[in-house]
Amino acid sequence: GAGVSQTPSNKVTEKGKYVELRCDPISGHTALYWYRQSLGQGPEFLIYFQGTGAADDSGLPNDRFFAVRPEGSVSTLKIQRTERGDSAVYLCASSLGTLGAEAFFGQGTRLTVV
Amino acid sequence: QQQVKQSPQSLIVQKGGISIINCAYENTAFDYFPWYQQFPGKGPALLIAIRPDVSEKKEGRFTISFNKSAKQFSLHIMDSQPGDSATYFCAASVIFTGNQFYFGTGTSLTVIP
């Protein structure tokens, strides 16, 4: 596709439920990032993939959060036992993976936990 | 702990004026400093970026000024236009460790016609 695509654009779930958020990066981009943006704040780093492997998952807040990228393209962010504090916009970005390559962001998935 | 501090939180500028947003960082390992522009309901989009080996970079109406010794950098928008009204984020990263960004808290810019 022309840009980074994230689905769904909006997700409302009940506290305690499991959710999956999907990211389709730009074709050919080997690096993929997940960020979380709370209202009125800047994006906060969650995890970075280079190819299929998670090169840095130091931003994941706890073990309820997990992300995969099994074929080095599409990535899924998984959140177990959702809490109201997980409500935020989850942003995905991708880049060519070379040093200083520009990161392109998707429009985000707005997650609301009620 | 906020790795990149950004000010002001909001800014109102008359059309044709200069908009200035400031950021400061602590981690001297940072070696890439981009500015992102975000419109409501959209993801951030890269506006302009600088490496610490230069003190200034200009692209059209947008200029980054960088002060390595003070660990500060700023965005100047010349001849501000209503279409520039958006939220601006500064960020910093270490390119060699994967380039994951640490963002500032954002500045909401409103340009009045």
PDB file of N, CA and C in Angstrom, chain A residues 1 4 6 19 26 36 61 66 71-72 74 83 89 102 108:
ATOM      1  N   GLY A   1       0.816  -1.201   0.000  1.00  0.00           N
ATOM      2  CA  GLY A   1       0.000   0.000   0.000  1.00  0.00           C
ATOM      3  C   GLY A   1       0.846   1.245   0.000  1.00  0.00           C
ATOM      4  N   VAL A   4       1.435   3.344   5.806  1.00  0.00           N
ATOM      5  CA  VAL A   4       1.238   2.399   6.895  1.00  0.00           C
ATOM      6  C   VAL A   4      -0.261   2.331   7.205  1.00  0.00           C
ATOM      7  N   GLN A   6      -3.335   0.817   9.610  1.00  0.00           N
ATOM      8  CA  GLN A   6      -3.653   0.219  10.901  1.00  0.00           C
ATOM      9  C   GLN A   6      -5.139  -0.091  10.990  1.00  0.00           C
ATOM     10  N   VAL A  19      -7.524  -7.892  23.235  1.00  0.00           N
ATOM     11  CA  VAL A  19      -7.648  -7.191  21.955  1.00  0.00           C
ATOM     12  C   VAL A  19      -6.389  -7.397  21.114  1.00  0.00           C
ATOM     13  N   ILE A  26       4.665  -0.222   5.262  1.00  0.00           N
ATOM     14  CA  ILE A  26       4.956   0.047   3.850  1.00  0.00           C
ATOM     15  C   ILE A  26       5.783  -1.119   3.308  1.00  0.00           C
ATOM     16  N   ARG A  36       2.544   4.227  21.792  1.00  0.00           N
ATOM     17  CA  ARG A  36       1.253   4.496  22.418  1.00  0.00           C
ATOM     18  C   ARG A  36       1.177   5.992  22.718  1.00  0.00           C
ATOM     19  N   PRO A  61       4.810  -1.985  28.698  1.00  0.00           N
ATOM     20  CA  PRO A  61       4.609  -1.626  30.107  1.00  0.00           C
ATOM     21  C   PRO A  61       4.561  -2.817  31.062  1.00  0.00           C
ATOM     22  N   PHE A  66       1.989  -7.776  24.247  1.00  0.00           N
ATOM     23  CA  PHE A  66       2.847  -8.648  23.455  1.00  0.00           C
ATOM     24  C   PHE A  66       2.657  -8.283  21.993  1.00  0.00           C
ATOM     25  N   GLU A  71       6.157 -12.911   9.796  1.00  0.00           N
ATOM     26  CA  GLU A  71       6.736 -13.015   8.457  1.00  0.00           C
ATOM     27  C   GLU A  71       7.504 -11.768   8.068  1.00  0.00           C
ATOM     28  N   GLY A  72       7.778 -10.919   9.023  1.00  0.00           N
ATOM     29  CA  GLY A  72       8.577  -9.735   8.743  1.00  0.00           C
ATOM     30  C   GLY A  72       7.834  -8.623   8.038  1.00  0.00           C
ATOM     31  N   VAL A  74       3.455  -7.780   8.290  1.00  0.00           N
ATOM     32  CA  VAL A  74       2.357  -7.397   9.177  1.00  0.00           C
ATOM     33  C   VAL A  74       2.732  -7.673  10.630  1.00  0.00           C
ATOM     34  N   GLU A  83      -7.156  -3.021  30.718  1.00  0.00           N
ATOM     35  CA  GLU A  83      -7.502  -2.139  31.828  1.00  0.00           C
ATOM     36  C   GLU A  83      -7.857  -0.764  31.267  1.00  0.00           C
ATOM     37  N   VAL A  89      -4.274   6.007  21.902  1.00  0.00           N
ATOM     38  CA  VAL A  89      -4.105   5.740  20.474  1.00  0.00           C
ATOM     39  C   VAL A  89      -2.809   4.958  20.300  1.00  0.00           C
ATOM     40  N   GLU A 102      13.822   7.507   7.373  1.00  0.00           N
ATOM     41  CA  GLU A 102      12.609   8.158   7.873  1.00  0.00           C
ATOM     42  C   GLU A 102      11.593   7.127   8.312  1.00  0.00           C
ATOM     43  N   GLY A 108      -3.115   5.320  13.319  1.00  0.00           N
ATOM     44  CA  GLY A 108      -3.342   4.882  14.679  1.00  0.00           C
ATOM     45  C   GLY A 108      -4.642   4.125  14.876  1.00  0.00           C
TER      46      GLY A 108
END
